[in-house]
XYZ file of C-alpha atoms in Angstrom:
562
model
C -74.420 -6.290 103.450
C -73.089 -8.997 100.442
C -72.607 -12.725 102.310
C -70.040 -14.928 101.647
C -71.348 -16.876 99.183
C -72.152 -14.319 96.421
C -68.873 -12.712 95.960
C -67.561 -13.041 92.783
C -64.461 -14.987 91.359
C -61.752 -13.243 91.648
C -59.889 -12.426 87.941
C -56.335 -13.622 86.540
C -55.247 -12.025 83.719
C -52.899 -13.020 81.672
C -50.853 -10.690 78.880
C -47.784 -11.850 76.454
C -47.121 -12.625 72.640
C -45.174 -15.399 72.079
C -45.230 -17.365 75.509
C -48.394 -16.012 76.888
C -50.567 -19.202 75.795
C -47.830 -22.231 78.132
C -47.945 -19.636 81.009
C -52.366 -19.376 80.504
C -51.838 -23.486 80.391
C -49.302 -23.244 83.264
C -51.943 -21.405 85.391
C -55.191 -23.338 84.359
C -54.162 -26.275 85.781
C -53.431 -25.442 89.375
C -55.705 -22.253 89.674
C -59.326 -22.501 87.342
C -61.395 -23.916 89.709
C -60.992 -20.802 92.192
C -60.269 -17.960 89.975
C -61.383 -16.577 86.288
C -58.161 -16.860 83.872
C -58.247 -14.390 81.698
C -55.975 -14.493 78.224
C -56.408 -10.748 76.428
C -54.081 -11.649 72.828
C -53.847 -7.088 72.519
C -53.545 -3.857 74.094
C -57.481 -2.492 72.753
C -59.041 -5.654 74.057
C -56.951 -5.242 77.608
C -58.898 -2.161 78.155
C -61.985 -3.543 77.193
C -61.585 -6.751 79.846
C -60.813 -3.724 82.340
C -63.051 -2.217 81.639
C -65.906 -4.592 81.869
C -63.987 -5.971 84.829
C -64.266 -2.587 87.322
C -67.846 -1.474 86.379
C -69.179 -5.372 86.991
C -67.510 -5.343 90.289
C -64.937 -7.960 89.773
C -61.246 -8.254 91.224
C -58.601 -9.341 89.425
C -56.728 -10.478 91.998
C -53.305 -11.048 89.305
C -52.314 -9.217 85.879
C -48.744 -11.664 84.723
C -47.190 -10.210 82.100
C -44.910 -12.474 79.955
C -41.448 -9.777 79.318
C -40.766 -9.174 75.490
C -38.327 -8.919 73.926
C -38.551 -6.658 72.179
C -41.016 -3.221 71.383
C -42.774 -1.695 74.747
C -41.265 -3.102 78.805
C -43.986 -5.755 80.568
C -43.520 -3.000 84.117
C -45.085 -0.286 81.559
C -47.701 -2.176 80.214
C -48.506 -3.218 82.730
C -48.428 0.652 84.078
C -50.496 0.873 81.610
C -53.301 -1.082 83.049
C -52.910 0.141 86.473
C -55.958 1.986 86.770
C -57.930 -1.189 86.130
C -56.464 -3.385 88.796
C -55.195 -1.448 91.628
C -55.004 -3.839 93.821
C -54.060 -6.403 91.675
C -50.637 -8.271 91.793
C -48.794 -7.586 89.117
C -45.867 -10.400 87.913
C -43.750 -10.743 85.128
C -43.023 -13.775 83.740
C -40.152 -14.481 81.546
C -39.140 -17.120 78.982
C -35.701 -19.015 80.217
C -33.448 -17.897 77.478
C -34.370 -14.311 78.847
C -33.907 -14.363 82.085
C -30.368 -13.444 82.652
C -30.328 -10.099 80.279
C -33.765 -9.092 82.403
C -32.887 -8.947 86.151
C -31.614 -6.104 86.054
C -34.420 -4.480 85.328
C -36.494 -6.254 86.768
C -34.420 -5.834 90.384
C -34.481 -1.959 88.853
C -38.746 -2.401 88.618
C -39.026 -3.883 91.392
C -37.023 -1.849 93.890
C -39.554 1.696 92.464
C -42.806 -0.583 93.450
C -43.272 -1.454 89.852
C -44.080 -4.885 90.355
C -44.543 -6.843 92.846
C -42.653 -10.436 91.986
C -41.046 -11.652 88.871
C -40.552 -15.375 87.787
C -39.172 -18.160 85.568
C -41.540 -19.327 82.672
C -42.137 -22.906 84.589
C -40.075 -25.593 82.284
C -41.883 -28.536 82.781
C -44.493 -30.261 85.184
C -44.836 -29.732 89.336
C -42.493 -26.510 88.872
C -42.856 -26.348 92.513
C -40.684 -23.257 93.111
C -42.814 -21.202 91.100
C -45.781 -21.986 92.715
C -45.262 -21.196 96.537
C -44.217 -17.334 94.007
C -48.534 -17.445 92.628
C -49.893 -19.390 96.087
C -47.883 -16.839 98.081
C -49.301 -14.550 96.222
C -52.508 -14.916 95.883
C -52.298 -14.591 99.019
C -51.366 -11.520 100.562
C -53.648 -10.374 98.263
C -56.024 -11.826 99.219
C -55.105 -10.572 102.809
C -54.537 -7.352 102.220
C -57.655 -6.754 99.972
C -60.251 -9.165 102.865
C -62.491 -11.488 100.246
C -62.081 -14.264 102.705
C -64.353 -16.914 101.331
C -64.392 -18.746 104.893
C -67.935 -18.025 106.373
C -66.155 -17.901 110.479
C -66.380 -14.998 113.121
C -69.733 -12.868 112.225
C -70.027 -9.740 113.457
C -72.716 -7.830 113.404
C -72.782 -3.723 112.918
C -74.367 -1.919 111.756
C -72.769 1.190 109.969
C -68.596 2.415 111.404
C -67.638 2.716 114.540
C -64.261 2.413 117.124
C -65.979 -0.268 118.748
C -65.793 -2.956 115.332
C -62.687 -0.691 113.778
C -60.580 -2.438 117.289
C -62.948 -5.576 116.357
C -61.801 -6.449 112.293
C -58.643 -4.597 113.764
C -57.984 -7.287 115.831
C -59.010 -10.303 113.749
C -57.216 -9.348 110.915
C -54.360 -9.125 113.191
C -54.426 -12.130 114.321
C -55.492 -13.875 110.772
C -59.188 -14.788 111.576
C -61.813 -14.258 108.989
C -64.296 -12.621 109.609
C -67.618 -10.985 108.132
C -69.806 -8.007 108.697
C -73.132 -8.787 108.397
C -76.019 -5.760 109.052
C -78.581 -6.219 111.963
C -82.014 -7.132 109.965
C -80.109 -9.762 107.531
C -80.463 -13.256 108.679
C -77.809 -13.655 109.439
C -78.067 -10.671 112.047
C -81.295 -11.596 112.767
C -80.035 -15.440 113.722
C -76.660 -13.918 115.669
C -78.273 -11.050 117.848
C -81.340 -14.382 118.937
C -79.153 -16.147 120.447
C -76.801 -13.362 121.767
C -80.528 -12.456 123.842
C -82.286 -9.014 125.591
C -80.200 -5.820 125.651
C -76.881 -6.865 123.189
C -74.985 -3.621 122.349
C -72.947 -3.901 118.425
C -71.568 -5.098 117.426
C -72.279 -8.454 118.583
C -69.212 -10.556 117.770
C -70.190 -14.693 116.799
C -67.691 -16.620 117.195
C -67.080 -19.909 114.581
C -66.440 -21.962 117.938
C -69.991 -22.790 119.408
C -69.962 -20.024 122.260
C -71.927 -17.725 123.641
C -72.453 -14.404 121.029
C -70.510 -11.518 123.019
C -71.665 -7.879 123.642
C -69.006 -5.058 122.558
C -66.517 -8.045 123.053
C -64.129 -5.727 125.023
C -60.198 -6.647 123.197
C -59.169 -9.264 125.948
C -62.735 -10.329 125.624
C -61.448 -11.113 121.491
C -57.805 -13.016 123.383
C -59.943 -15.327 125.801
C -61.672 -16.508 123.193
C -58.815 -18.249 120.610
C -56.077 -18.384 123.775
C -57.505 -18.544 127.254
C -57.931 -15.793 130.357
C -54.667 -15.648 133.017
C -56.391 -17.216 135.551
C -55.636 -20.567 132.702
C -51.963 -20.774 133.762
C -53.050 -21.936 137.679
C -52.609 -19.801 140.387
C -49.702 -22.040 141.509
C -47.639 -21.836 137.565
C -44.503 -20.238 137.329
C -43.205 -20.069 134.190
C -39.524 -19.734 134.074
C -39.851 -16.591 130.903
C -42.458 -14.283 131.309
C -42.123 -11.895 127.934
C -44.457 -8.480 128.082
C -45.763 -7.891 124.594
C -45.593 -10.229 121.286
C -44.213 -7.839 118.414
C -40.670 -9.050 117.187
C -39.029 -9.389 119.669
C -40.582 -11.164 122.743
C -41.551 -13.329 118.973
C -38.213 -13.826 118.349
C -37.301 -14.991 122.163
C -40.181 -16.996 122.653
C -39.554 -18.984 119.654
C -35.715 -19.508 121.136
C -36.408 -20.278 124.418
C -39.793 -22.765 124.121
C -37.285 -24.287 121.393
C -34.447 -24.438 124.256
C -36.825 -26.000 127.238
C -38.273 -23.134 128.766
C -42.088 -22.678 129.985
C -43.101 -19.417 128.280
C -45.747 -17.217 128.836
C -45.905 -13.791 126.001
C -48.628 -11.681 126.965
C -50.248 -8.695 124.758
C -52.064 -6.283 125.808
C -53.066 -6.340 121.549
C -52.987 -9.339 119.560
C -50.014 -10.962 118.563
C -47.868 -8.848 116.665
C -46.848 -5.651 118.302
C -46.413 -2.493 116.337
C -45.456 -4.537 113.428
C -48.152 -6.972 112.476
C -49.648 -3.647 111.236
C -47.880 -3.163 108.550
C -48.186 -4.491 104.864
C -45.265 -5.574 103.420
C -41.947 -6.079 105.130
C -39.529 -6.122 102.122
C -36.272 -6.201 104.375
C -36.742 -8.856 106.294
C -34.412 -11.340 105.962
C -34.922 -14.688 103.743
C -38.311 -12.960 102.217
C -37.397 -12.287 99.089
C -41.226 -11.444 97.964
C -41.871 -9.413 101.330
C -44.034 -10.710 103.330
C -46.948 -8.638 105.308
C -46.147 -8.070 110.041
C -49.068 -10.246 109.655
C -48.170 -12.917 108.577
C -44.869 -12.716 109.955
C -45.594 -12.933 113.946
C -48.715 -15.218 112.320
C -45.500 -17.597 111.294
C -43.576 -17.106 114.427
C -46.534 -17.257 116.838
C -46.938 -20.828 114.969
C -42.867 -21.774 115.626
C -43.946 -21.061 119.739
C -46.880 -22.270 120.022
C -45.043 -25.984 118.416
C -42.119 -25.801 120.961
C -44.971 -26.239 123.531
C -45.063 -21.294 124.409
C -48.114 -20.475 125.881
C -49.872 -16.733 124.560
C -52.161 -15.033 126.337
C -53.422 -12.044 124.082
C -55.107 -8.835 124.684
C -54.222 -8.562 128.377
C -52.561 -5.504 129.408
C -50.036 -5.799 131.825
C -50.942 -2.983 134.940
C -48.621 -4.039 136.914
C -45.102 -5.928 138.099
C -43.698 -6.422 141.910
C -39.986 -7.446 141.784
C -39.167 -11.181 143.954
C -42.753 -10.660 145.161
C -43.803 -14.368 144.789
C -41.879 -16.859 146.036
C -38.374 -17.911 145.203
C -38.141 -14.419 144.636
C -40.127 -15.118 141.675
C -42.136 -12.097 139.679
C -45.234 -11.052 139.764
C -46.234 -9.732 136.910
C -49.868 -8.427 137.391
C -52.336 -8.416 134.307
C -55.807 -6.081 136.811
C -56.794 -9.011 139.619
C -55.454 -11.502 137.450
C -51.504 -12.465 138.453
C -48.699 -14.454 136.588
C -45.663 -15.324 137.866
C -41.803 -16.393 136.377
C -38.665 -16.462 137.259
C -37.472 -14.387 134.365
C -39.246 -10.970 133.022
C -38.909 -9.673 129.363
C -40.044 -6.518 128.972
C -41.063 -6.794 124.656
C -43.669 -4.062 124.760
C -42.531 -1.686 122.204
C -43.880 1.616 121.418
C -47.248 3.091 120.154
C -47.684 6.069 118.173
C -47.639 9.951 119.760
C -51.268 10.994 120.195
C -51.381 14.388 117.552
C -53.233 16.451 120.002
C -56.431 17.489 118.146
C -59.143 17.455 119.859
C -61.829 17.781 115.988
C -59.839 14.255 114.825
C -59.672 12.429 118.444
C -62.997 11.947 118.638
C -63.409 10.818 115.303
C -60.669 7.329 115.727
C -62.235 4.697 114.622
C -64.491 7.112 111.810
C -61.943 8.008 109.944
C -59.117 8.550 111.967
C -57.045 5.974 113.022
C -53.396 5.204 115.193
C -51.451 2.766 112.943
C -51.273 1.201 109.158
C -55.367 -0.091 110.478
C -55.002 -2.350 107.125
C -58.532 -3.601 108.389
C -59.774 -0.262 106.656
C -58.227 -0.275 104.234
C -61.070 -1.712 101.751
C -63.353 1.682 102.989
C -61.543 4.430 101.021
C -61.650 3.405 98.029
C -61.563 5.699 95.317
C -60.722 8.356 97.869
C -58.098 10.923 99.189
C -55.855 9.312 102.784
C -53.643 11.052 104.019
C -50.695 9.444 105.640
C -48.479 11.711 109.343
C -45.130 10.209 109.676
C -41.939 9.051 107.717
C -40.863 6.059 109.130
C -41.448 2.315 107.345
C -44.148 2.164 109.348
C -46.003 4.950 107.620
C -44.124 4.067 104.281
C -46.302 0.943 104.449
C -48.845 1.968 105.463
C -48.421 4.474 101.864
C -48.063 2.121 99.241
C -50.191 -0.088 101.308
C -53.278 2.234 100.710
C -52.372 3.557 97.016
C -53.903 -0.202 95.869
C -57.078 0.860 97.322
C -57.128 5.130 97.975
C -57.098 7.334 95.209
C -54.237 9.325 96.278
C -52.187 8.626 98.790
C -51.138 11.603 100.330
C -47.554 11.661 102.950
C -47.705 14.558 105.409
C -43.701 14.806 107.274
C -43.075 17.799 108.806
C -39.050 17.416 108.014
C -37.966 18.785 104.481
C -38.372 15.071 103.353
C -38.557 11.385 104.623
C -34.985 10.214 103.023
C -33.505 11.222 106.992
C -35.668 8.490 108.296
C -37.053 6.242 106.316
C -35.682 2.912 103.798
C -33.978 3.902 100.963
C -35.939 0.462 99.219
C -39.302 2.563 100.529
C -38.112 6.500 99.788
C -37.681 4.959 95.512
C -40.768 2.922 95.630
C -43.045 6.084 97.070
C -41.337 8.171 94.500
C -42.480 5.722 91.587
C -45.754 5.782 92.836
C -47.744 8.254 90.917
C -50.575 7.686 93.890
C -48.307 8.903 96.589
C -47.575 12.175 97.183
C -45.012 13.992 99.773
C -45.797 17.277 101.033
C -42.594 18.025 103.323
C -43.313 20.663 105.964
C -46.598 20.653 106.694
C -48.852 19.917 110.048
C -52.417 18.434 110.631
C -54.526 21.698 112.920
C -57.597 20.113 112.842
C -60.754 18.714 110.438
C -64.202 16.894 110.829
C -66.805 15.445 109.420
C -70.424 14.340 109.708
C -69.867 11.288 111.487
C -66.900 10.226 109.689
C -63.884 12.297 108.750
C -65.010 14.594 105.294
C -61.990 16.988 106.080
C -58.684 18.314 106.942
C -56.343 21.344 107.866
C -53.511 21.130 106.792
C -50.742 24.035 107.584
C -46.873 24.642 106.344
C -44.762 24.675 108.795
C -43.142 27.186 107.220
C -44.745 29.641 106.090
C -48.432 28.761 108.275
C -50.865 29.746 105.889
C -53.343 26.966 106.391
C -55.928 24.783 103.675
C -59.055 22.811 104.024
C -58.959 18.627 102.411
C -61.165 16.804 101.423
C -59.388 13.232 103.105
C -61.897 9.555 104.365
C -59.095 8.205 105.602
C -55.966 9.334 108.849
C -53.553 7.271 109.438
C -50.980 8.664 112.494
C -48.057 7.298 112.836
C -46.654 9.600 114.742
C -42.838 8.616 116.668
C -42.769 6.675 119.224
C -44.155 6.418 122.608
C -42.676 3.862 125.831
C -44.667 1.098 126.173
C -43.405 0.489 129.967
C -45.597 2.829 132.729
C -46.534 -0.455 134.668
C -43.104 -0.710 135.379
C -41.924 0.094 138.831
C -39.060 2.505 139.062
C -36.680 -0.221 140.355
C -36.596 0.013 136.572
C -34.276 2.373 135.331
C -34.987 3.942 132.315
C -34.010 7.327 130.429
C -35.660 10.558 129.703
C -38.251 9.452 127.511
C -39.025 6.492 129.232
C -36.897 3.877 127.348
C -35.771 1.198 130.184
C -32.263 1.139 130.677
C -29.815 -2.505 129.960
C -26.611 -3.191 129.226
C -24.354 -0.599 129.691
C -26.063 2.393 129.997
C -27.286 1.752 133.388
C -26.682 3.789 136.614
C -22.988 2.994 137.171
C -24.818 2.486 141.207
C -26.564 -0.548 139.364
C -23.406 -2.283 138.954
C -21.594 -5.443 140.081
C -18.078 -5.317 141.182
C -17.544 -1.727 138.159
C -19.158 -3.869 136.056
C -22.244 -3.376 134.033
C -24.906 -5.760 133.366
C -24.800 -8.598 130.332
C -26.578 -6.186 127.121
C -29.854 -6.643 127.598
C -29.573 -7.547 131.399
C -31.562 -3.400 133.019
C -31.097 -2.442 136.390
C -33.168 -5.681 138.028
C -31.753 -9.032 137.982
C -33.913 -11.470 135.848
C -35.785 -8.372 134.527
C -34.472 -7.936 130.513
C -35.909 -6.275 128.076
C -35.386 -6.422 124.336
C -36.399 -4.824 121.464
C -38.151 -1.497 121.022
C -39.104 0.052 124.076
C -34.804 -0.896 125.236
C -33.737 2.927 125.033
C -30.735 2.691 121.439
C -32.560 0.219 119.852
C -32.867 0.574 116.410
C -36.440 0.029 116.059
C -36.279 -2.700 113.123
C -38.475 -6.133 112.890
C -35.306 -7.871 112.353
C -32.641 -6.161 115.006
C -35.642 -6.501 117.850
C -36.770 -10.543 117.174
C -33.068 -10.742 116.479
C -32.133 -9.103 120.785
C -35.826 -11.204 122.055
C -33.763 -14.290 120.324
C -30.294 -12.278 122.377
C -32.380 -12.384 125.734
C -32.449 -16.071 125.852
C -28.619 -17.459 126.499
C -29.522 -14.313 128.757
C -32.617 -15.985 130.964
C -29.832 -20.139 131.256
C -27.336 -17.631 132.607
C -29.658 -15.780 135.329
C -31.588 -20.034 135.858
C -28.153 -21.861 136.668
C -27.586 -23.324 139.259
C -24.905 -21.913 140.210
C -26.344 -18.183 139.183
C -24.391 -16.182 141.358
């Protein structure tokens, strides 16, 4: 496999007429040392340049096109060239005197997914707002195509496997650069020698200098980054133990730690939860250009750590003993280990429902994926893939995969997407020629030699079946609550979602009054995010709920509480 040092230099392509050279000059001053900047002078030359880049496997990171005063729109020009550079980010740069008149057109192009961003051409040196937008866009591109130049964590593996997919997904979502090497490569031989005889692939070597890990579990991966439960200390009692590190858990961690509460966050997977798999969230407050779920989780995690919160990643919670510790604190069990907290927040979110097709369950990690699994997008270049689901996560996965796959088909049992997906995503999907929506369709079978190669699709109404070629299947099917570890004292609805506030059974009310919002039927145990019965199932609302729990924790911990 190619080593990081031999990867080709990515390219920035600049298109335009009157202001093309000005844009080239601006980009050259900042980015020429890391990117090759090419500026074809005509459509014919642009096609020729991009054809050469594609044949030479030279990646285009950014295509910047001038907003023309007359003639063909920049977005139309970029659309014509997109087939040569599907993963490139698309920018329209606008001279100051045309900016106001262009806003309406650019806004529509953004909403329909034909454009990633538009910026006013800098009017002078050190336009840091302009360069912040460019840098963030290039960073998102590099993350999505996994072209890290950092030889960080090494993974030794020969071909795809469920373990390899799991490990890469964990590391990618934690923002840890990683590279896969074959066992007979120079790096593979070196790492396997250090691992010793009997090591099973995949083998992982972290840059920390610790011994390589053979087929590491999520607990092993998390321990390498944040330690194990035993590191918390036998006598330690946290003010707040947060179970789940999605938006709700991270929101609680930031606000609790910033207000001086001793806060511990535990998650069975990587930090970020289900939202961490979203390739691009465009409707989160304060991020006009959008932000990936992974980056949002990274920033929230760093923010919480800055205030003193501690994390345990890859550690599965197996039980909760109500008031089972000293002074009546709660005990959160993690297999043979445990941690104690005066209060506990249930923020485990939901998991994707299983498809229930045995043939496809056997191919998980070999073309079949539960969740977006952004780390696998590089494996489906120029191939046909299918996404099952009608929610925002499914839409975001389809848009992301369309930058790599030849074509993406979204399968839904409903009549369409409008009832379950945000309007901005529906518009973006409708405007994307690489995405097709097939309503009233379900997957009934699939298979392949060692990995997914085909699927059987059934029309829900006519009951007819069709076999199609498929290199990838991404399953984002509804919501299964992930709180099997909770004791019966914590009331749940018939579907397993945790009840809180006025939704709790009246028998648990005190003095005829229900618990506070986000408070459960157990004193000192709270709930927030998707796992809460009646929640909105959106990233912003989940993070807000997590923050809203903190005043209730303070009130419970107050000396005169009760």
